[in-house]
Amino acid sequence: MTGDDGHRSAEPDGAARWYDDAAGPVVRPYAMTRGRTRSADGSELDLIAVVIADEALAGPSGALVLADRTLSPEHLDIVEVSRTRPQSVAELAAGLDLPVGVVRVLVGDLVDAGFVRAARPVPPAELPDETVLRDVIDALRAL
């Protein structure tokens, strides 16, 4: 019997069976990351860290990445997407429809393997002080 949402049917024993999108993800996030919540080196990437894969890192046409049999399809997707255009961790998660935590672990794996690099944002404490920048601008105008 199909329910109002068109995705469920009741079995004779009363159990509900789910189909298609209503079932949710088929592979659980912990399976994609092999139960890990952090990459092997223990670092955690910011949501705005930019992931970059280019020919020098991933080889021509991604040949080096494809040759590595330890990588999952999700790893390969991340490399492919970041080869066409550098993207932040948050953009990768949204574009690939994966949880951010999973993408962080998978990107960490790829960084460790040398297939991508992650450009981390500069911490606010390391940015130049606004007053210093204003003094420089004033000095340049005075010339």
XYZ file of C-alpha atoms in Angstrom:
143
model
C 0.000 0.000 0.000
C 1.377 3.396 -0.922
C 1.204 6.129 1.670
C 0.265 9.748 1.099
C 3.876 10.622 0.341
C 4.155 7.942 -2.357
C 7.365 6.565 -0.847
C 6.144 4.012 1.670
C 4.223 0.812 1.504
C 2.918 -1.234 4.382
C 3.922 -4.866 4.386
C 1.552 -7.598 5.595
C 3.462 -7.772 8.892
C 2.846 -4.040 9.466
C 6.444 -2.933 8.783
C 6.936 0.064 6.552
C 9.198 -0.167 3.532
C 10.931 2.983 2.256
C 11.832 3.727 -1.352
C 14.000 6.257 -3.197
C 14.655 9.681 -1.642
C 12.512 9.092 1.441
C 14.943 6.402 2.592
C 17.759 8.915 3.124
C 21.409 8.158 2.494
C 22.122 4.550 1.634
C 25.699 4.676 2.952
C 26.009 6.100 6.437
C 28.590 8.828 7.023
C 30.647 6.692 9.419
C 31.025 4.093 6.676
C 32.395 6.696 4.231
C 35.003 7.810 6.747
C 35.677 4.303 8.118
C 34.395 5.423 11.510
C 36.761 8.388 11.785
C 35.739 11.897 12.794
C 39.131 13.454 11.991
C 41.710 12.933 9.283
C 44.753 10.785 9.995
C 46.910 13.736 11.087
C 44.207 14.922 13.502
C 43.811 18.349 11.941
C 40.413 19.858 11.331
C 39.719 22.008 8.293
C 37.734 25.226 8.483
C 34.533 25.465 6.487
C 36.096 28.232 4.415
C 39.382 26.400 3.706
C 39.771 26.285 -0.073
C 40.490 22.877 -1.608
C 42.629 22.894 -4.742
C 43.596 19.983 -6.984
C 45.648 20.644 -10.097
C 47.659 18.640 -12.616
C 50.787 18.799 -10.459
C 48.918 17.285 -7.498
C 46.514 14.819 -9.078
C 48.352 14.026 -12.319
C 47.085 14.518 -15.861
C 43.387 13.675 -16.103
C 43.500 12.561 -12.479
C 45.528 9.456 -13.402
C 47.410 9.350 -10.089
C 44.179 9.579 -8.124
C 42.435 6.901 -10.174
C 45.394 4.553 -9.685
C 45.047 4.727 -5.894
C 42.685 1.878 -5.012
C 42.361 2.993 -1.373
C 40.253 6.004 -2.354
C 36.472 5.865 -2.237
C 34.163 7.253 -4.926
C 33.592 10.265 -2.673
C 37.351 10.952 -2.601
C 37.404 10.845 -6.400
C 34.413 13.193 -6.607
C 36.155 15.727 -4.367
C 39.295 15.662 -6.516
C 37.302 16.009 -9.731
C 35.192 18.909 -8.479
C 38.168 20.756 -7.017
C 40.154 20.295 -10.256
C 37.607 22.247 -12.246
C 37.384 25.080 -9.706
C 38.888 25.550 -6.254
C 36.096 25.319 -3.691
C 35.699 25.694 0.032
C 34.944 22.709 2.236
C 31.391 24.027 2.717
C 30.862 24.342 -1.059
C 32.131 20.810 -1.622
C 29.778 19.443 1.030
C 26.792 21.241 -0.478
C 27.690 20.381 -4.073
C 28.307 16.704 -3.376
C 25.382 16.409 -0.937
C 27.615 15.060 1.826
C 27.776 16.023 5.500
C 30.456 18.632 6.256
C 32.118 16.337 8.794
C 32.527 13.641 6.155
C 33.978 16.101 3.645
C 36.468 17.363 6.236
C 37.750 13.834 6.871
C 37.884 12.938 3.168
C 39.679 16.167 2.233
C 42.137 15.520 5.069
C 42.843 12.091 3.576
C 43.447 13.654 0.170
C 45.747 16.320 1.622
C 47.737 13.617 3.462
C 48.045 11.617 0.225
C 49.149 14.732 -1.681
C 46.262 14.750 -4.170
C 44.839 18.129 -3.104
C 45.982 21.040 -1.024
C 43.910 23.104 1.347
C 44.512 26.828 1.623
C 43.541 27.673 5.156
C 42.284 31.167 5.957
C 44.538 33.591 7.790
C 43.554 33.798 11.469
C 42.232 37.262 12.433
C 45.031 37.685 14.985
C 47.605 37.498 12.175
C 45.914 40.105 9.981
C 47.433 43.582 9.977
C 45.883 46.107 12.310
C 43.509 48.567 10.624
C 45.381 51.561 12.049
C 48.623 50.381 10.439
C 46.880 50.108 7.073
C 45.387 53.602 7.449
C 48.842 55.008 8.301
C 50.270 53.400 5.155
C 47.475 54.839 3.002
C 47.986 58.293 4.536
C 51.745 58.089 3.924
C 51.187 57.090 0.307
C 48.775 59.969 -0.240
C 51.321 62.381 1.247
C 53.844 61.425 -1.435
